[in-house]
PDB file of C-alpha atoms in Angstrom:
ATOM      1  CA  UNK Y  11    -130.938 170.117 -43.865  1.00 75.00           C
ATOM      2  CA  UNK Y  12    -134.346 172.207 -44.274  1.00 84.00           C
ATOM      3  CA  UNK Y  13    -135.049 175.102 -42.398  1.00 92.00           C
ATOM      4  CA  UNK Y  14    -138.213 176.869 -41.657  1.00 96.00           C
ATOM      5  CA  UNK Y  15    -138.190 180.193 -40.605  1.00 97.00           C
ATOM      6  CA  UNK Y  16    -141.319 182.128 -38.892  1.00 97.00           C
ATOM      7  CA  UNK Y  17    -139.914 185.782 -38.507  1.00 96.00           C
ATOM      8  CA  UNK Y  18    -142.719 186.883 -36.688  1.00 97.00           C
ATOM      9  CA  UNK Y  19    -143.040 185.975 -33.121  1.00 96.00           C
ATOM     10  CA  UNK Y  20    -146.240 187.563 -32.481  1.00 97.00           C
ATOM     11  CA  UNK Y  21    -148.849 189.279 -34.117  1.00 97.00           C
ATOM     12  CA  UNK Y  22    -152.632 190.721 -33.317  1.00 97.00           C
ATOM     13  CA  UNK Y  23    -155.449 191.388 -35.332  1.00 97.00           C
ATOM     14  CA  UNK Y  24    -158.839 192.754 -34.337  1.00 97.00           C
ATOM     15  CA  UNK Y  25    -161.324 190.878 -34.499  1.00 97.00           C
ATOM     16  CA  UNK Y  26    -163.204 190.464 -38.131  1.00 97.00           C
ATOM     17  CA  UNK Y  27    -159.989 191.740 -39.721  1.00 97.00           C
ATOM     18  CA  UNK Y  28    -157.397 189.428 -41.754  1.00 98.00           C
ATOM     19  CA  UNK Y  29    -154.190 188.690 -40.866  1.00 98.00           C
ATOM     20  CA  UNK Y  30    -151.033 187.279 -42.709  1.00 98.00           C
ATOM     21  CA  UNK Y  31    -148.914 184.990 -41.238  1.00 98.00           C
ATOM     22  CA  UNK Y  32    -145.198 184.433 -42.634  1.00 98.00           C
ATOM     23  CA  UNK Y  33    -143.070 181.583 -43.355  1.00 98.00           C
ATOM     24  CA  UNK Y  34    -139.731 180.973 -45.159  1.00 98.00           C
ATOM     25  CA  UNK Y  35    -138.147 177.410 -45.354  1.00 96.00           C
ATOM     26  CA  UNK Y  36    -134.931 176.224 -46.970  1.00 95.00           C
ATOM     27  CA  UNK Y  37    -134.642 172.974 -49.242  1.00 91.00           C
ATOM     28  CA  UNK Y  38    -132.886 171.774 -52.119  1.00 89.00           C
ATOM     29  CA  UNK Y  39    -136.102 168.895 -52.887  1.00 87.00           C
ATOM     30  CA  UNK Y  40    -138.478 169.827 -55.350  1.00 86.00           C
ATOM     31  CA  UNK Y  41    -141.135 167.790 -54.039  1.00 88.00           C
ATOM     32  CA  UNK Y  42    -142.438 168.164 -50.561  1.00 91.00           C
ATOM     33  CA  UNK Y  43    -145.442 169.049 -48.581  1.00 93.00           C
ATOM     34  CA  UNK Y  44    -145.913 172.145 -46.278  1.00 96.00           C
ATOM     35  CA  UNK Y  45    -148.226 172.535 -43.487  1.00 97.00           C
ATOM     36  CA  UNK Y  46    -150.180 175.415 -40.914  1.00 98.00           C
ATOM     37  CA  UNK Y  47    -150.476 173.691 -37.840  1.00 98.00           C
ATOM     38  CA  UNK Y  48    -152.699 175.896 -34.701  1.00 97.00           C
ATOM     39  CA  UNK Y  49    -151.580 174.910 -30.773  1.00 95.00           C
ATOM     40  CA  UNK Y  50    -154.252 177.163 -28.833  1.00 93.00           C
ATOM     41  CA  UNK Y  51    -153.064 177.739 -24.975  1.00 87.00           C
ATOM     42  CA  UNK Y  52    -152.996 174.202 -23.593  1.00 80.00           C
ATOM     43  CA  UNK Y  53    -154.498 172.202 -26.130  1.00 84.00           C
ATOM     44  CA  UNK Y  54    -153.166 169.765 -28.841  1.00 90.00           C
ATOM     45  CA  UNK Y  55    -151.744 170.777 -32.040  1.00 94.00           C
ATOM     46  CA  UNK Y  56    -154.353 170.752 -34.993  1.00 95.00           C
ATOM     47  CA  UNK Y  57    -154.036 170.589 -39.153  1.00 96.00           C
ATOM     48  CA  UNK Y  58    -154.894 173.930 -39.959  1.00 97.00           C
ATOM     49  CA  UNK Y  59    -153.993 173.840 -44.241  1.00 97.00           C
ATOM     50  CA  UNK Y  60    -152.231 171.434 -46.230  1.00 95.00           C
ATOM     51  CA  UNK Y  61    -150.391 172.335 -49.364  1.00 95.00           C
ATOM     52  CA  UNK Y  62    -148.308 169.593 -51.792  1.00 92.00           C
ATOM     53  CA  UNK Y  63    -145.637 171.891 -53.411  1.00 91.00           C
ATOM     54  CA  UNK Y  64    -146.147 170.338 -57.118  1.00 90.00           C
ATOM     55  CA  UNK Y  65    -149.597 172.000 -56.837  1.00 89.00           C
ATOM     56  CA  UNK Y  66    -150.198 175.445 -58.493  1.00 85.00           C
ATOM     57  CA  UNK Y  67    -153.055 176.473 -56.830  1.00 92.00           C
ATOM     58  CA  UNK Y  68    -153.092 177.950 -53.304  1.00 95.00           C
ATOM     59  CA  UNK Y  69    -154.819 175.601 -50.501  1.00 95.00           C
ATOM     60  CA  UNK Y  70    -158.156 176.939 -49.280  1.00 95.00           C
ATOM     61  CA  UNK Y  71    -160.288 175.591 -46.034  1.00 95.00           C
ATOM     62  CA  UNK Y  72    -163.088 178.140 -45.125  1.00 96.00           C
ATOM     63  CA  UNK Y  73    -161.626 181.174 -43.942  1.00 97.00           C
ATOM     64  CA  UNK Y  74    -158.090 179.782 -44.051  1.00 98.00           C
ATOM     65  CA  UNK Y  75    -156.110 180.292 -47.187  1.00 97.00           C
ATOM     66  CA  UNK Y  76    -152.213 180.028 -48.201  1.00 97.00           C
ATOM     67  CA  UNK Y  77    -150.067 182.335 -50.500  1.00 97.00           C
ATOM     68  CA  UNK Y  78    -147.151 179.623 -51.838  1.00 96.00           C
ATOM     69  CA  UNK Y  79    -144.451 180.858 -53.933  1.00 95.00           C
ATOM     70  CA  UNK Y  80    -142.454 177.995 -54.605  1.00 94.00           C
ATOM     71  CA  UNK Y  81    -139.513 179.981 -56.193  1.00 93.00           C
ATOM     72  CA  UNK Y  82    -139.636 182.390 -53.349  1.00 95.00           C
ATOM     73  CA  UNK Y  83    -140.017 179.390 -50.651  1.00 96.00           C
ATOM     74  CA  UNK Y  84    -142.514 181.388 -48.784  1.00 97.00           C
ATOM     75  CA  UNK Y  85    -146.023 179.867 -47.443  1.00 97.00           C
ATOM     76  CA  UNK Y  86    -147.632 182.681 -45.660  1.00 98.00           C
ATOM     77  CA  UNK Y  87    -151.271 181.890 -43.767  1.00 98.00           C
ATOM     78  CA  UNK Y  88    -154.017 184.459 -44.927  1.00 98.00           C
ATOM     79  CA  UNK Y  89    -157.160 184.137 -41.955  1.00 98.00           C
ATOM     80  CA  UNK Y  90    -159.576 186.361 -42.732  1.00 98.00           C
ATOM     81  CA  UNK Y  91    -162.979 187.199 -40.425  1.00 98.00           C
ATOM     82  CA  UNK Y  92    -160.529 186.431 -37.679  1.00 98.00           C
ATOM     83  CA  UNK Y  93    -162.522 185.024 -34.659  1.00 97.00           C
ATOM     84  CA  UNK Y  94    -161.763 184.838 -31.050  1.00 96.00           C
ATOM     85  CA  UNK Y  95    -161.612 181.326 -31.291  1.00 95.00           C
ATOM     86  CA  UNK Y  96    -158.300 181.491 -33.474  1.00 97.00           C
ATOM     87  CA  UNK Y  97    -155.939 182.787 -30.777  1.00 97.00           C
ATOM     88  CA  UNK Y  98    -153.163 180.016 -30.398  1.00 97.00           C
ATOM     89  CA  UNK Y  99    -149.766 179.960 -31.213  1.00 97.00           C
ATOM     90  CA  UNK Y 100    -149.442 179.089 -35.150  1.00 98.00           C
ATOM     91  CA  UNK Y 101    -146.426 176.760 -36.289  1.00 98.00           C
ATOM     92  CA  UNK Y 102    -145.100 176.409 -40.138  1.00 98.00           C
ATOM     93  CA  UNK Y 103    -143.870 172.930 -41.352  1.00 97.00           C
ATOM     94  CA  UNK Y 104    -142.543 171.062 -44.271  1.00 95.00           C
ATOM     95  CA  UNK Y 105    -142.436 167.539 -44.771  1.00 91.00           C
ATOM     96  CA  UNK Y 106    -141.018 165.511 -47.447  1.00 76.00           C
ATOM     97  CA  UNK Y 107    -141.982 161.822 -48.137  1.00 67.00           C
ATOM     98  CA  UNK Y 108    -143.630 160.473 -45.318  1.00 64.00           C
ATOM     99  CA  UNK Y 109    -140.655 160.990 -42.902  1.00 82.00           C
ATOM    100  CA  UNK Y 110    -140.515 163.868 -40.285  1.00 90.00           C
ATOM    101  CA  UNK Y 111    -141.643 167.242 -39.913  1.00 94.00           C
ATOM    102  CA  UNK Y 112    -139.478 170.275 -39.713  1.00 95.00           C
ATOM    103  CA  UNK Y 113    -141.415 173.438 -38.185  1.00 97.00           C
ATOM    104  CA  UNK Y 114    -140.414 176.911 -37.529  1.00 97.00           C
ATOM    105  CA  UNK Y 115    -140.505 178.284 -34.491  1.00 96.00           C
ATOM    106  CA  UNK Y 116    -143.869 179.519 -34.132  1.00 97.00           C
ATOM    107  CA  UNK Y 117    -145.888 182.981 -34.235  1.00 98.00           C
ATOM    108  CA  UNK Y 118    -148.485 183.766 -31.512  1.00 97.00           C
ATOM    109  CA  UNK Y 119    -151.413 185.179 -32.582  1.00 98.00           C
ATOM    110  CA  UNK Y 120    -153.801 187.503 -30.210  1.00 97.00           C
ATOM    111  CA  UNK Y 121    -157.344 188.520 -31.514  1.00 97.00           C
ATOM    112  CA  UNK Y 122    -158.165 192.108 -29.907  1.00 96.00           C
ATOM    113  CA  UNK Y 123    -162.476 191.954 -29.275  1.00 93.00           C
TER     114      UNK Y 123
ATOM    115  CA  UNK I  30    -162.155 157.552 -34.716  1.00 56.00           C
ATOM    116  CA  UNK I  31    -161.006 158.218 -31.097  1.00 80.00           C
ATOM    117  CA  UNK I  32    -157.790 160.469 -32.416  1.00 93.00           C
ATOM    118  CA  UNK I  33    -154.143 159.887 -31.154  1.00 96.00           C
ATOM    119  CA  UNK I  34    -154.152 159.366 -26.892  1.00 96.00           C
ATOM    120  CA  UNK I  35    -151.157 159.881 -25.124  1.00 97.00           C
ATOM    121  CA  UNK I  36    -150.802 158.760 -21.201  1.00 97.00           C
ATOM    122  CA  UNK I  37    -149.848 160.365 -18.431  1.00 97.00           C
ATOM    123  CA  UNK I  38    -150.710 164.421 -19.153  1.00 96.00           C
ATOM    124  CA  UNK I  39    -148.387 165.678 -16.598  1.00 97.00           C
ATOM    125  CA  UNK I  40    -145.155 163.362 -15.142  1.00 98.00           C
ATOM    126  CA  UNK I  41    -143.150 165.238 -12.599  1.00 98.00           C
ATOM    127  CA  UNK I  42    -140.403 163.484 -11.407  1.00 98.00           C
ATOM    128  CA  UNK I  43    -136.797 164.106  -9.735  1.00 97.00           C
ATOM    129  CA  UNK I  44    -133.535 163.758 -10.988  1.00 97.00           C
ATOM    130  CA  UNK I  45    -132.104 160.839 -11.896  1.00 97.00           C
ATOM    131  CA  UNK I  46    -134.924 158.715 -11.957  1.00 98.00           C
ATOM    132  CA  UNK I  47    -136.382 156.877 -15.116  1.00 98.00           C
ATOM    133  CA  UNK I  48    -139.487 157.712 -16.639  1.00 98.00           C
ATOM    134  CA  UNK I  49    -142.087 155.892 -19.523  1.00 98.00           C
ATOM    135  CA  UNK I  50    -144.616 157.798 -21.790  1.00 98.00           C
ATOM    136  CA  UNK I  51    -146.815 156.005 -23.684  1.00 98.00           C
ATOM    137  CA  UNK I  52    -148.929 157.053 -27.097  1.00 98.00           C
ATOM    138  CA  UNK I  53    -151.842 155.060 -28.554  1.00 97.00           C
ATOM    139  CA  UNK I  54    -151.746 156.112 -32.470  1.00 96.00           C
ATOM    140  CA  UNK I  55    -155.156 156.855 -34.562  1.00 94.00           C
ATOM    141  CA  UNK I  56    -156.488 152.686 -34.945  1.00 91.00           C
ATOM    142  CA  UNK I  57    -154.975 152.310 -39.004  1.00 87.00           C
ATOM    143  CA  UNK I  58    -152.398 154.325 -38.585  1.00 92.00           C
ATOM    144  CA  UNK I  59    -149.161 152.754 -39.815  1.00 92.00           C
ATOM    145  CA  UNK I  60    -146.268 155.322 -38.907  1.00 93.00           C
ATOM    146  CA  UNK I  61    -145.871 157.020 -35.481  1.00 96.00           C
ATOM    147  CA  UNK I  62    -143.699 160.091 -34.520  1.00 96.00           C
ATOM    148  CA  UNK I  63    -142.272 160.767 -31.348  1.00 97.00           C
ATOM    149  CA  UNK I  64    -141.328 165.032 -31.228  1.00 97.00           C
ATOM    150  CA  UNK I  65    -140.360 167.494 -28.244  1.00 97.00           C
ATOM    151  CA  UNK I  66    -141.317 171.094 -27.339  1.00 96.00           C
ATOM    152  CA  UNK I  67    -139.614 173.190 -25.060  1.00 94.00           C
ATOM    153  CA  UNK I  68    -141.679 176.359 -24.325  1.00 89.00           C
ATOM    154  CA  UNK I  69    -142.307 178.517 -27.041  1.00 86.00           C
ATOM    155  CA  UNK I  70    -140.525 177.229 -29.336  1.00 91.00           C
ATOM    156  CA  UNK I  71    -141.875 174.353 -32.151  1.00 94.00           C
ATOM    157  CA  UNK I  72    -141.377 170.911 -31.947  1.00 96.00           C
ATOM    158  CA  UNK I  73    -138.259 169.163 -32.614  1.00 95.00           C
ATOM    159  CA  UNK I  74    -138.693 165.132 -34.022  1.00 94.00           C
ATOM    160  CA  UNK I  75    -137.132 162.480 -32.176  1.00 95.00           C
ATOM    161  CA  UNK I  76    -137.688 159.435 -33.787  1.00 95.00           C
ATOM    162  CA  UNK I  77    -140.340 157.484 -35.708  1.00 94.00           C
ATOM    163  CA  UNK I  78    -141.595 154.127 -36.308  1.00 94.00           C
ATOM    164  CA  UNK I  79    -143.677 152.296 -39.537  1.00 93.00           C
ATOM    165  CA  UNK I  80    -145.146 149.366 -37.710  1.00 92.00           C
ATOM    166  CA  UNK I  81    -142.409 148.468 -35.212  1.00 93.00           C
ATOM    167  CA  UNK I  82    -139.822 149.414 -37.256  1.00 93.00           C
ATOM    168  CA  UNK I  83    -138.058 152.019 -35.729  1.00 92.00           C
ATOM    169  CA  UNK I  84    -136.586 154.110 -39.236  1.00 91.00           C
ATOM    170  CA  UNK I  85    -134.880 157.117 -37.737  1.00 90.00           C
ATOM    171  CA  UNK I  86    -133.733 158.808 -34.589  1.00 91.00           C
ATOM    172  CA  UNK I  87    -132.987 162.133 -34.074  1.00 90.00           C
ATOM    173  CA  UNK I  88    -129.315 163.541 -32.673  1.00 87.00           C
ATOM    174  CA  UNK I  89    -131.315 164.994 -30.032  1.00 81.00           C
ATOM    175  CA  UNK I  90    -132.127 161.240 -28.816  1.00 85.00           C
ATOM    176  CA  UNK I  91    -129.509 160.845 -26.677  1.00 88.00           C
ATOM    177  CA  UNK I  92    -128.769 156.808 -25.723  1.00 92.00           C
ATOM    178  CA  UNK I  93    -131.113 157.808 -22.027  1.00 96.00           C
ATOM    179  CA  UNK I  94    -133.885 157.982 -24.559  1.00 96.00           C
ATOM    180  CA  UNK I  95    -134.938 154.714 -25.675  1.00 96.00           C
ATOM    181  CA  UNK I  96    -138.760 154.118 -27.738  1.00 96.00           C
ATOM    182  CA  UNK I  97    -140.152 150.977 -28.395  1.00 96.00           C
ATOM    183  CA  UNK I  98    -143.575 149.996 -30.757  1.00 96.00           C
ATOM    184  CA  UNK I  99    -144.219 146.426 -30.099  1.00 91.00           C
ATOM    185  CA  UNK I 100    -146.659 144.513 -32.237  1.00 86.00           C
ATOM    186  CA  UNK I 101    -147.120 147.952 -34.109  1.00 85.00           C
ATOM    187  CA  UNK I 102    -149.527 149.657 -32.112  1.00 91.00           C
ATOM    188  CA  UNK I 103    -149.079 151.776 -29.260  1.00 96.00           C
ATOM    189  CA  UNK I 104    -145.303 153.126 -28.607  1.00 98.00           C
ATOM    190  CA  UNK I 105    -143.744 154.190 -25.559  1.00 98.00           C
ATOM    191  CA  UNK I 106    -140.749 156.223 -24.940  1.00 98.00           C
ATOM    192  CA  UNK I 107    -138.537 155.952 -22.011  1.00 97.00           C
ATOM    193  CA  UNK I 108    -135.996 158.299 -20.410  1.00 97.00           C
ATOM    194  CA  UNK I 109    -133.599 156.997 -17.878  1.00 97.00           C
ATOM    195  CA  UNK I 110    -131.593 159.195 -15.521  1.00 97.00           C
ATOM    196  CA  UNK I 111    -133.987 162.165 -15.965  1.00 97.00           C
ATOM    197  CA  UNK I 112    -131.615 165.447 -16.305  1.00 96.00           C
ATOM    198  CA  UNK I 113    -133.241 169.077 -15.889  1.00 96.00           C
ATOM    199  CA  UNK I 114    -132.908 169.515 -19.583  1.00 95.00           C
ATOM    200  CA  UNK I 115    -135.545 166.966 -20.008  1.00 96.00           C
ATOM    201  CA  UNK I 116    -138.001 169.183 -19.039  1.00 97.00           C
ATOM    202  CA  UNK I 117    -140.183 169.607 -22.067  1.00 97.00           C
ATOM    203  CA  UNK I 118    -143.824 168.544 -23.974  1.00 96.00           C
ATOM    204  CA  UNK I 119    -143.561 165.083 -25.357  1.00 97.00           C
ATOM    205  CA  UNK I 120    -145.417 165.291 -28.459  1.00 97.00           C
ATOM    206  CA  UNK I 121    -146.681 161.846 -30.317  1.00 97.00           C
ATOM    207  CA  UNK I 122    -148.229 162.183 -33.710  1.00 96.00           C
ATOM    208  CA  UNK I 123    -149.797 159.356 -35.969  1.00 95.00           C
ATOM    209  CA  UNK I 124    -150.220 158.710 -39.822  1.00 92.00           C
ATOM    210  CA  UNK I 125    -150.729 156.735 -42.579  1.00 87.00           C
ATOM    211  CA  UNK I 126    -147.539 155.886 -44.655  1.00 76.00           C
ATOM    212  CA  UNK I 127    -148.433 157.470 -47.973  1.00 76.00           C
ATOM    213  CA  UNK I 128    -146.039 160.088 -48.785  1.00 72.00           C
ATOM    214  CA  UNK I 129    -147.297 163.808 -48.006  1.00 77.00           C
ATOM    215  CA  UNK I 130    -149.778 162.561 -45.165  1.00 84.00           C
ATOM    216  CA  UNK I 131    -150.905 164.602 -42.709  1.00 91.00           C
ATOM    217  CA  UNK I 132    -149.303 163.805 -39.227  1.00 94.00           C
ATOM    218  CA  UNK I 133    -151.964 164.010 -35.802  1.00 95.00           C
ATOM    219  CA  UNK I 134    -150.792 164.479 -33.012  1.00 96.00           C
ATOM    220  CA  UNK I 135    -151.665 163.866 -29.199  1.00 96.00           C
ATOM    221  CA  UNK I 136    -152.321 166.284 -26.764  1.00 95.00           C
ATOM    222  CA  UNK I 137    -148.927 165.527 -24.982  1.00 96.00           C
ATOM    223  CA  UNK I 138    -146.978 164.728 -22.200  1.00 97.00           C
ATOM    224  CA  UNK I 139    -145.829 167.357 -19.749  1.00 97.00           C
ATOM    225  CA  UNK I 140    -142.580 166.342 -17.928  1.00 98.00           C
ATOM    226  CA  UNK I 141    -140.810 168.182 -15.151  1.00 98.00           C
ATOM    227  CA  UNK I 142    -137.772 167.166 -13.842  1.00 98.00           C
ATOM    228  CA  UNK I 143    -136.822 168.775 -10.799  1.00 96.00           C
TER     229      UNK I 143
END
């Protein structure tokens, strides 16, 4: 069965700085799909990146970026210019096919003003 | 686009009695997931539907949990004989059925079982 792994359970960053969020995961497939997903306090989940594992290039969305090393299974989170606004707990997930979604078990994330 | 509903917020009930969630998917949405979250920790999937085909259940769906789509639009999900251990976030997410799509979910349902 796949795994995902977030080995840190919280992390801070001032605010302006960038931060780098980790994430492991465990398959045998070769073609899959791996997601950032942001819960803020009390609020629904929301897509933060999207990347499709038979893609190169690193998935980008403003100030949001990925580091995938498919070899290495790792799909770390890169936000730089971090803003107040993205404190919220921060979940890793694959999917394969269109079937369910395994996520890890989270990493809390505290911007410092 | 009105995004993925889900109805009631907050259910607190006692043990031992039955209780009925319901989602409303995103309108063309063809597969729906049902998922739990116990606090802080990420969400585990219980089962899933394309249409009103219910394609897999999770271990963790014990035969109290029961989840219906009828007609292929909204689902609900029903626990009977609510146990303490049901306390958790009920979690429904919506998407299309190409492979690789992104899954939205609902703001949840909060259940306490005291």
């Amino acid at each position: 069965a796949q795994t995902v792994t977030q080995s840190q359970p919280e992390m801070s960053v001032q605010e302006a700085e960038t931060v780098t969020l980790s994430c492991t995961y465990d398959t045998s497939e070769s073609d899959y799909y791996l997601f950032w997903y942001k819960q803020p306090p009390s609020r629904q989940m929301i897509l933060v990146i999207r990347q499709e594992a038979y893609k190169q290039q690193n998935a980008t969305e403003n100030r949001f970026s990925v580091n995938f090393q498919k070899a290495a299974k790792s799909f770390s989170l890169k936000i730089s210019d971090s803003q107040l606004g993205d404190a919220a707990m921060y979940f890793c997930a694959y999917l394969q096919g269109a079937q369910k979604l395994v996520f890890g078990q989270g990493t809390r994330l505290t911007i410092n003003p | 686009d009105t995004g993925v509903s889900q109805d009631p917020r907050h259910k607190i009930t006692k043990r031992g009695q039955n209780v009925t969630f319901r989602c409303d998917p995103i309108s063309e949405h063809n597969r729906l997931y049902w998922y739990r979250q116990t606090l802080g920790q990420g969400p585990e999937f219980l089962t899933y539907f394309q249409n009103e085909a219910q394609l897999e259940k999770s271990r963790l769906l014990s035969d109290r949990f029961s989840a219906e789509r009828p007609k292929g639009s909204f689902s609900t999900l029903e626990i009977q004989r609510t146990e303490q251990g049901d306390s958790a976030m009920y979690l429904c997410a919506s998407s299309p059925s190409l492979q690789g799509d992104t899954q939205y979910f609902g703001p949840g349902t909060r259940l306490t079982v005291l």
